[in-house]
Each structure stands twice: as structure tokens, then as C-alpha cells.
């Protein structure tokens, strides 16, 4: 295991992880959704070059022009063990520079942090993967088991042009793989002053819906009772105001009892939301993992102040608890009524894996070595990752991008947030932990 001898914060001695993450941030790989994107090819070529420099033979795949993913296999010492997929995505969500205090694509380093779109989601982990691979392969070393290293396009729009495309067209790339690790887990939070790590062992299901109301077009001065915008607005308000009940799954039940244990309270003495709130900055993620959520996100209708349009549309982002998708869709249809057309634009599965087994044990032990005494807790991610696509091949995916973070940093808010940034020493921590894991598991 290689630990950098120099201080990562000193100006001329950037840790390799920081250097790679900064380079990746400077490729503007913005994904606008619905097939519109700046593309990932330049970032993919960069990543492939780093892999080639390690003696690996990466393959590049374009699902569409500009939508490039990269995959490389690293042979392990024990090839009888199932391969581990270690994956990241190369695209990022849009960033409006007007809202930021730095250039979102400048890769600026200040206040001991790396700033920019992707610093958290997830060029940080992309860089940690490459830096720890460098450590593992250093001087002829090998990982314990085969690794499938994958950098996907299009995660931020559901992976249609990235992970799903590769899983559907080239499943052979993942032959023998049984487990995967990637983003949105492994970071530290603070519970009652105690640092703890959230390990993502599940993801809610994703249903992206469009609601459409139809009505007669006409002059804006007419007496009209079935205006499409009015009917859509009523439906959107019902959906947006619906409070979905709490339903605990194995993961959230276990998480809440662990939180109660850390707080030294009886689990029954505090409600689920109250326990979630005790996790401070992480509570937004955790409260959303306790129930289904439905958020109206886009409204579209009309073209002239004095014309009633014949159509009004709204996009709804539904995140259902795993296994509840059909029931949730049925209830939504009842909520909006028969006059509103419901179009499913994109749907993907929910996942939930046991917080047990050799990989979990190894992760807990590794974090215990590098941050002794900090408990590791399972959690259900309210959003989704490329693990959904890999699950089609029976691969169990976890969120494990290890970062030891200062208690006062609202890290969950930085996902898709303004002034996205990551502490440099957290990147070094992640590199070290990942190196240790890949060498020993
Ligand atoms: Zn991400």
C-alpha cells in the first residue's frame, strides 16, 4: 500500500488522486438529459491513457458518437474468486456558472479542497480508482481477485448510453463478476458527535413520468371549463403534496437501530424521521429513503399570452421503495384521475442487498484500520446508480467511495449542488482505503 509522503495540501505536491480529479473536472462532460450531452469521449481517452500507462488494455465503446465508456480487466492473484467491478461515471449534471463562486469546470484548488462540477459526483471516485490501481499495480503487484474497471457514459440520464448499453451489448466484459462498488456511499457523517460511515447497500427504484393534460385550444378571452393548464396544475399539485407513508425495509430498519445505538437511546423512543434527523447533514438522504417520493420537476405549456393551449405537460421524478413500483403507479393514476395521460419516460429497478457477507466484512475491517472506532452503517440510497444496470447480470452493487470528511461539511448537499467540492485529504484517504481493499479482497 502506498501512502503519499508529502502533504497533499502543499501547492507543488498534489496527490495523484487530486491531480487526476482536477484534470477530469476540466473536461466539461455535462449531460443535459434526453440524449443531449457534451459527450464523454475526451475524458474517456484521458482515463484510457492512464490505464494503458499501468500496462492494462482498456477498450473504448461508443454507444452513440461522443458517448464513450471505457472498460479494462485487471487479472487478480486468485482467479477462482468472483471478479469485482469497480466503476465510475464520466458525465456530470449541468452547472450554471452564475451561481458558483468558482469556475465549475476550472478544477480550482483552494481552502484545502478541490472545487468543480464532479468533485463529489463522481470524478473524485474516478480519480481514486485510478490512483489506487496505480498503487496496487505498482512494482508488479496484483489485486486479490480480477477487477473489471469501468468508466461509464450517461449515468446522469439513467445510463441508457453507458452502463445499460454495455450490459446489454457486451455482457462478456463482466464475465465472472459477482459484486460491484461505486458511488454515493462510503463517506463519513456525524451522528451525535460520533463519526460513522454510510455504506450504500440498496437503491430506490426510479420512475420518470410525464403527465399530459389535453383540452380545446382557443382564444384566451373565452369562457372555458376544461383548460389543459388548469387541469394539469390540479394534478401536479396533488402529486406534489402527497405525503407517502414511512415503510421500513431491512436496510432502513437496521440503519435506524444503529443510529439509536450510537445515540444510546431505545429505538422505539424516537420516531424514524427523528432518528434520521440525528444524522445532521445526511438526514435529507436518509429521510427520503424511508418512503416513496414524487417531485414535479418540469412544467411545459402554452406559447402566447392570449391563446389557450391544447396541451400541458409536467415531468415527475418518482423514487419508489424497492418492490413498490406497481402499487405506486396505480396510486398515482388514481390521484391524478382518468383525464390525465401518464407516460413512463424511463424506469429502472430498486435494489436491496443484505448488509452481510465477505465484501461487507472486508469493507468494515478496512475502514476500521484506517479510521478506528468509526461504525459502518448500511443505507438505502434515495437515488440510483449504474449498479441498476449491472444488477441485470446478477452483480450485487454497493456504494463505496470512501471519504473521511470534516463534520461541518454538508457533503450530501454537494451532490448536483452549487460549489461542489471535496477536501484534498479526503481524496488521499479514499485512495489509501481503496488500495487496501483491492489488495486484500
Ligand atoms: Zn453520480
XYZ file of C-alpha atoms and ligand atoms in Angstrom:
442
model
C 0.000 0.000 0.000
C 1.448 3.356 -0.956
C 0.781 6.401 1.157
C 1.918 9.743 -0.189
C 4.763 11.110 1.915
C 4.156 14.742 1.090
C 1.322 16.865 2.357
C -1.430 16.761 -0.250
C -2.349 20.352 0.543
C 1.045 21.769 -0.364
C 0.900 23.566 -3.675
C 3.587 21.742 -5.661
C 2.985 18.238 -4.374
C -0.558 17.379 -5.368
C -1.542 13.829 -4.614
C -2.096 11.784 -7.764
C -5.793 11.477 -6.859
C -6.227 15.250 -6.750
C -4.291 15.685 -9.963
C -6.474 13.205 -11.862
C -9.732 14.507 -10.351
C -8.744 18.063 -11.284
C -7.897 17.031 -14.853
C -11.229 15.222 -15.173
C -13.211 18.211 -13.856
C -11.642 20.323 -16.612
C -13.341 18.148 -19.261
C -16.856 19.600 -19.411
C -18.813 16.357 -19.732
C -22.189 17.930 -18.971
C -25.147 15.626 -19.531
C -28.350 17.617 -20.131
C -30.568 14.540 -20.304
C -32.939 13.275 -23.006
C -29.924 12.388 -25.169
C -28.423 15.904 -25.093
C -24.870 15.910 -23.800
C -21.410 17.371 -24.325
C -20.168 13.782 -24.537
C -17.576 11.859 -22.564
C -15.044 10.993 -25.293
C -12.220 13.340 -24.214
C -12.488 12.266 -20.584
C -12.690 8.616 -21.696
C -9.496 8.959 -23.779
C -7.761 10.525 -20.775
C -8.829 7.701 -18.482
C -7.859 5.071 -21.074
C -4.401 6.622 -21.354
C -3.944 6.353 -17.576
C -4.962 2.669 -17.744
C -2.572 1.996 -20.636
C 0.254 3.595 -18.643
C -0.418 0.915 -15.999
C 0.077 -1.819 -18.590
C -3.647 -2.516 -18.998
C -5.542 -2.832 -22.280
C -8.663 -0.673 -21.967
C -11.420 -0.949 -24.563
C -13.451 2.093 -25.572
C -17.094 1.822 -26.606
C -19.238 4.483 -28.275
C -22.959 3.827 -27.912
C -23.546 6.989 -29.961
C -20.999 9.444 -31.339
C -19.360 11.130 -28.343
C -20.894 8.818 -25.749
C -17.808 6.838 -24.775
C -17.373 4.312 -21.969
C -14.106 2.578 -21.027
C -13.611 -0.914 -19.613
C -10.413 -2.753 -18.618
C -9.852 -6.024 -16.829
C -7.106 -6.440 -14.251
C -6.144 -10.066 -13.593
C -6.134 -10.984 -9.906
C -3.957 -13.339 -7.891
C -6.846 -15.716 -7.260
C -8.811 -16.078 -10.476
C -11.173 -18.591 -8.901
C -12.781 -15.756 -6.946
C -15.629 -13.759 -8.479
C -14.475 -10.581 -10.209
C -15.193 -7.224 -8.586
C -16.490 -4.422 -10.819
C -15.067 -1.067 -9.735
C -16.917 1.610 -11.653
C -17.428 5.305 -12.045
C -19.242 7.576 -14.475
C -17.606 10.270 -16.544
C -20.589 12.578 -17.118
C -21.784 15.320 -14.779
C -25.007 17.269 -14.364
C -25.138 20.856 -15.691
C -23.669 23.705 -13.622
C -24.731 27.335 -14.010
C -21.527 29.404 -13.511
C -23.664 32.391 -12.417
C -24.493 30.557 -9.166
C -20.956 29.383 -8.404
C -18.160 31.206 -6.590
C -15.568 29.476 -8.845
C -15.497 28.289 -12.459
C -17.359 24.939 -12.257
C -15.019 23.468 -14.869
C -11.799 25.137 -13.667
C -10.696 22.428 -11.225
C -9.665 25.113 -8.756
C -7.868 24.219 -5.527
C -8.465 26.472 -2.538
C -9.048 26.163 1.204
C -7.675 22.612 1.120
C -10.379 21.486 -1.285
C -10.798 20.678 -4.962
C -13.712 22.624 -6.445
C -15.759 21.910 -9.540
C -18.651 20.012 -11.083
C -17.893 16.340 -10.486
C -15.671 16.885 -7.413
C -18.279 14.876 -5.496
C -20.321 13.199 -8.241
C -18.127 11.459 -9.232
C -14.804 12.452 -10.732
C -13.430 12.165 -7.190
C -14.058 8.409 -7.180
C -12.918 8.072 -10.818
C -9.596 9.528 -9.676
C -9.471 7.380 -6.535
C -9.972 4.282 -8.687
C -7.091 5.235 -10.999
C -4.755 6.293 -8.181
C -5.378 3.176 -6.115
C -4.940 0.969 -9.177
C -1.586 2.663 -9.649
C -0.717 1.720 -6.063
C -1.976 -1.847 -6.414
C -0.107 -2.490 -9.664
C 2.998 -0.643 -8.516
C 6.119 -2.773 -8.923
C 4.344 -5.791 -10.315
C 1.662 -6.024 -7.635
C -1.746 -7.552 -8.250
C -5.223 -7.234 -6.847
C -6.513 -10.243 -4.931
C -9.274 -11.033 -7.463
C -9.989 -9.984 -11.050
C -11.138 -6.396 -11.300
C -13.359 -5.052 -14.049
C -12.580 -1.341 -14.137
C -15.384 0.571 -15.873
C -15.913 4.258 -16.570
C -19.418 4.737 -17.944
C -21.058 7.456 -20.016
C -24.550 8.798 -19.329
C -25.140 7.804 -15.697
C -26.828 11.132 -15.014
C -29.562 10.343 -17.548
C -30.171 6.753 -16.434
C -27.220 5.085 -18.174
C -29.031 4.375 -21.456
C -25.926 5.366 -23.457
C -23.495 3.951 -20.898
C -23.919 1.125 -18.408
C -27.187 -0.216 -19.855
C -25.764 -0.155 -23.374
C -22.657 -2.102 -22.325
C -24.515 -4.585 -20.129
C -26.976 -5.265 -22.971
C -24.486 -5.446 -25.858
C -21.271 -6.670 -24.210
C -22.147 -8.728 -21.134
C -18.916 -10.681 -21.757
C -16.973 -7.704 -20.384
C -18.402 -8.513 -16.952
C -17.975 -12.296 -17.172
C -17.382 -13.867 -13.765
C -18.215 -10.650 -11.899
C -20.310 -11.102 -8.776
C -20.068 -7.749 -6.969
C -19.501 -4.089 -7.714
C -18.505 -0.955 -5.858
C -19.086 2.626 -6.914
C -20.515 5.981 -5.815
C -22.743 7.544 -3.139
C -21.618 5.549 -0.155
C -18.519 5.126 1.937
C -18.444 8.756 3.086
C -18.451 9.769 6.721
C -21.224 11.587 8.548
C -21.596 12.749 12.125
C -24.198 11.278 14.494
C -24.326 12.895 17.927
C -20.682 13.920 17.534
C -19.590 10.394 16.521
C -18.129 9.878 13.040
C -19.746 6.987 11.160
C -19.605 5.736 7.567
C -22.623 5.136 5.364
C -22.247 2.124 3.129
C -24.835 2.001 0.376
C -26.444 -1.440 0.205
C -29.569 -0.513 -1.730
C -31.139 1.962 -4.123
C -34.715 3.090 -4.544
C -36.449 2.400 -7.836
C -36.668 5.205 -10.359
C -39.728 6.109 -12.423
C -39.555 9.242 -14.562
C -43.093 10.177 -15.606
C -44.695 12.728 -17.852
C -48.231 13.894 -17.057
C -50.156 15.287 -20.012
C -53.455 17.178 -19.929
C -55.381 17.779 -23.162
C -58.084 20.344 -23.840
C -59.506 22.527 -26.591
C -57.247 25.293 -27.898
C -58.813 28.698 -28.223
C -58.836 32.436 -27.613
C -57.653 33.487 -24.153
C -60.795 35.593 -23.660
C -63.235 32.660 -23.912
C -65.261 31.135 -21.092
C -63.586 27.729 -20.753
C -64.092 24.976 -18.169
C -61.590 22.385 -19.423
C -58.387 24.381 -19.792
C -55.485 21.920 -20.139
C -53.180 24.033 -17.950
C -55.735 24.264 -15.130
C -56.277 20.500 -15.137
C -52.577 19.750 -15.275
C -51.898 22.212 -12.444
C -54.503 20.473 -10.275
C -52.904 17.085 -10.941
C -49.391 18.372 -10.305
C -50.451 19.948 -7.016
C -51.974 16.652 -5.844
C -48.831 14.720 -6.750
C -46.501 17.294 -5.222
C -48.477 17.490 -1.970
C -48.960 13.748 -1.491
C -47.169 12.573 1.650
C -46.132 8.960 1.214
C -46.152 6.875 4.389
C -42.983 5.614 6.010
C -42.296 1.953 5.283
C -39.121 0.458 6.679
C -37.108 -2.072 4.698
C -34.446 -4.395 6.119
C -31.796 -1.779 5.327
C -33.537 1.232 6.839
C -34.662 -0.742 9.897
C -31.066 -1.796 10.532
C -29.780 1.740 9.926
C -32.261 3.290 12.356
C -31.433 0.804 15.087
C -27.713 1.510 14.591
C -28.369 5.264 14.846
C -30.303 4.647 18.081
C -27.409 2.585 19.417
C -24.903 5.363 18.645
C -27.196 7.887 20.361
C -27.660 5.471 23.312
C -31.450 5.622 23.076
C -34.093 2.915 22.757
C -35.039 2.629 19.044
C -38.725 2.835 19.976
C -38.258 6.048 21.940
C -37.673 8.073 18.779
C -39.606 8.019 15.500
C -37.906 7.113 12.201
C -37.810 10.734 10.993
C -36.458 11.873 14.351
C -33.677 9.283 14.210
C -32.896 10.294 10.632
C -32.648 13.947 11.695
C -29.969 12.980 14.233
C -27.642 12.297 11.280
C -27.442 16.035 10.594
C -26.382 16.762 7.038
C -27.163 13.196 5.917
C -30.772 13.392 7.104
C -32.031 14.611 3.711
C -30.801 11.392 2.101
C -31.987 9.190 4.942
C -35.473 10.674 5.356
C -36.028 10.237 1.612
C -35.029 6.574 1.958
C -37.855 5.895 4.435
C -40.721 6.438 1.983
C -41.550 6.840 -1.679
C -41.102 10.377 -3.004
C -42.628 12.160 -6.018
C -41.404 15.551 -7.110
C -42.737 17.622 -10.018
C -39.582 18.917 -11.721
C -40.548 20.428 -15.105
C -43.684 22.238 -16.380
C -44.383 22.953 -20.019
C -47.409 24.571 -21.664
C -48.512 27.448 -23.832
C -46.969 29.680 -26.457
C -48.851 33.014 -26.382
C -50.424 35.133 -23.634
C -53.877 35.193 -25.288
C -54.018 31.607 -26.596
C -55.282 28.663 -24.554
C -53.001 25.729 -25.489
C -54.439 22.296 -26.258
C -51.838 20.556 -24.150
C -49.914 20.945 -20.907
C -47.128 18.681 -19.627
C -45.294 18.079 -16.374
C -42.347 15.852 -15.561
C -42.464 13.985 -12.269
C -39.445 12.346 -10.646
C -40.728 9.318 -8.725
C -38.437 7.349 -6.402
C -40.286 4.348 -5.107
C -39.182 1.951 -2.395
C -37.841 -1.265 -3.973
C -40.707 -3.560 -4.962
C -43.454 -0.938 -4.611
C -43.281 0.413 -8.169
C -46.582 -1.047 -9.450
C -48.535 -0.069 -6.356
C -47.117 3.453 -6.501
C -48.011 3.836 -10.184
C -51.547 2.598 -9.541
C -51.995 5.043 -6.689
C -50.635 7.904 -8.757
C -53.090 7.122 -11.561
C -55.927 7.298 -9.054
C -54.565 10.546 -7.633
C -54.448 12.419 -10.957
C -57.646 10.899 -12.361
C -58.541 9.422 -15.738
C -58.280 12.680 -17.723
C -54.538 12.955 -17.246
C -52.350 10.879 -19.537
C -49.410 9.225 -17.756
C -46.340 8.434 -19.853
C -43.444 6.440 -18.352
C -40.336 8.065 -19.852
C -37.749 5.937 -18.044
C -37.957 3.294 -15.367
C -35.322 1.330 -13.513
C -35.292 -1.203 -10.704
C -34.847 -0.736 -6.991
C -32.123 -2.774 -5.313
C -31.561 -4.022 -1.813
C -28.700 -6.245 -0.665
C -28.000 -7.711 2.733
C -25.536 -5.871 4.953
C -23.520 -9.066 5.360
C -21.038 -11.245 3.514
C -17.296 -11.301 2.815
C -17.154 -7.984 0.895
C -19.070 -6.133 3.614
C -16.819 -7.714 6.267
C -13.722 -6.674 4.325
C -15.003 -3.106 3.870
C -15.832 -2.799 7.577
C -12.392 -4.161 8.538
C -10.612 -1.857 6.096
C -12.405 1.261 7.325
C -11.707 0.067 10.873
C -7.974 0.009 10.093
C -7.920 3.500 8.624
C -10.429 5.167 10.944
C -10.559 3.015 14.085
C -13.775 3.056 16.093
C -15.977 4.669 13.444
C -19.007 2.419 12.840
C -20.096 1.466 9.319
C -23.857 1.631 8.715
C -25.958 0.315 5.823
C -28.203 2.730 3.968
C -30.700 2.760 1.150
C -29.858 5.420 -1.376
C -32.855 7.529 -2.391
C -31.432 7.926 -5.923
C -29.851 5.458 -8.371
C -26.502 4.482 -9.865
C -25.094 2.295 -12.643
C -25.434 -0.603 -10.186
C -29.006 -0.886 -11.525
C -27.677 -1.852 -14.970
C -25.134 -4.287 -13.506
C -27.893 -5.951 -11.480
C -29.283 -7.290 -14.802
C -26.203 -9.548 -14.852
C -26.785 -10.656 -11.261
C -23.994 -8.412 -9.975
C -24.596 -7.105 -6.433
C -23.678 -3.430 -6.290
C -22.650 -1.292 -3.343
C -21.919 2.391 -2.924
C -18.401 2.603 -1.562
C -16.355 5.665 -2.475
C -14.572 6.078 0.881
C -14.146 9.654 2.128
C -13.319 10.773 5.659
C -14.943 14.183 5.851
C -14.959 17.081 8.311
C -18.146 17.070 10.430
C -19.075 20.619 9.388
C -19.089 19.916 5.630
C -22.611 19.384 4.275
C -21.406 16.748 1.846
C -24.788 15.273 0.752
C -25.891 18.770 -0.332
C -22.943 18.955 -2.736
C -24.275 16.154 -4.988
C -25.558 18.126 -8.008
C -25.107 21.217 -5.803
C -23.525 24.625 -6.206
C -19.810 24.996 -5.315
C -19.346 21.219 -5.378
C -16.040 20.477 -3.631
C -14.126 17.764 -1.859
C -11.348 18.023 0.762
C -7.946 17.027 -0.632
C -7.129 14.904 2.398
C -10.401 13.002 1.940
C -9.239 12.048 -1.575
C -5.970 10.726 -0.147
C -7.926 8.775 2.479
C -10.111 7.284 -0.250
C -7.119 6.267 -2.315
C -5.495 4.555 0.665
C -8.633 2.690 1.756
C -9.437 1.583 -1.782
C -5.883 0.386 -2.358
C -6.067 -1.661 0.821
C -9.452 -3.145 -0.155
C -8.439 -4.076 -3.699
C -5.197 -5.659 -2.479
C -6.825 -7.810 0.165
C -10.339 -8.677 -1.033
Zn -23.101 10.034 -9.769
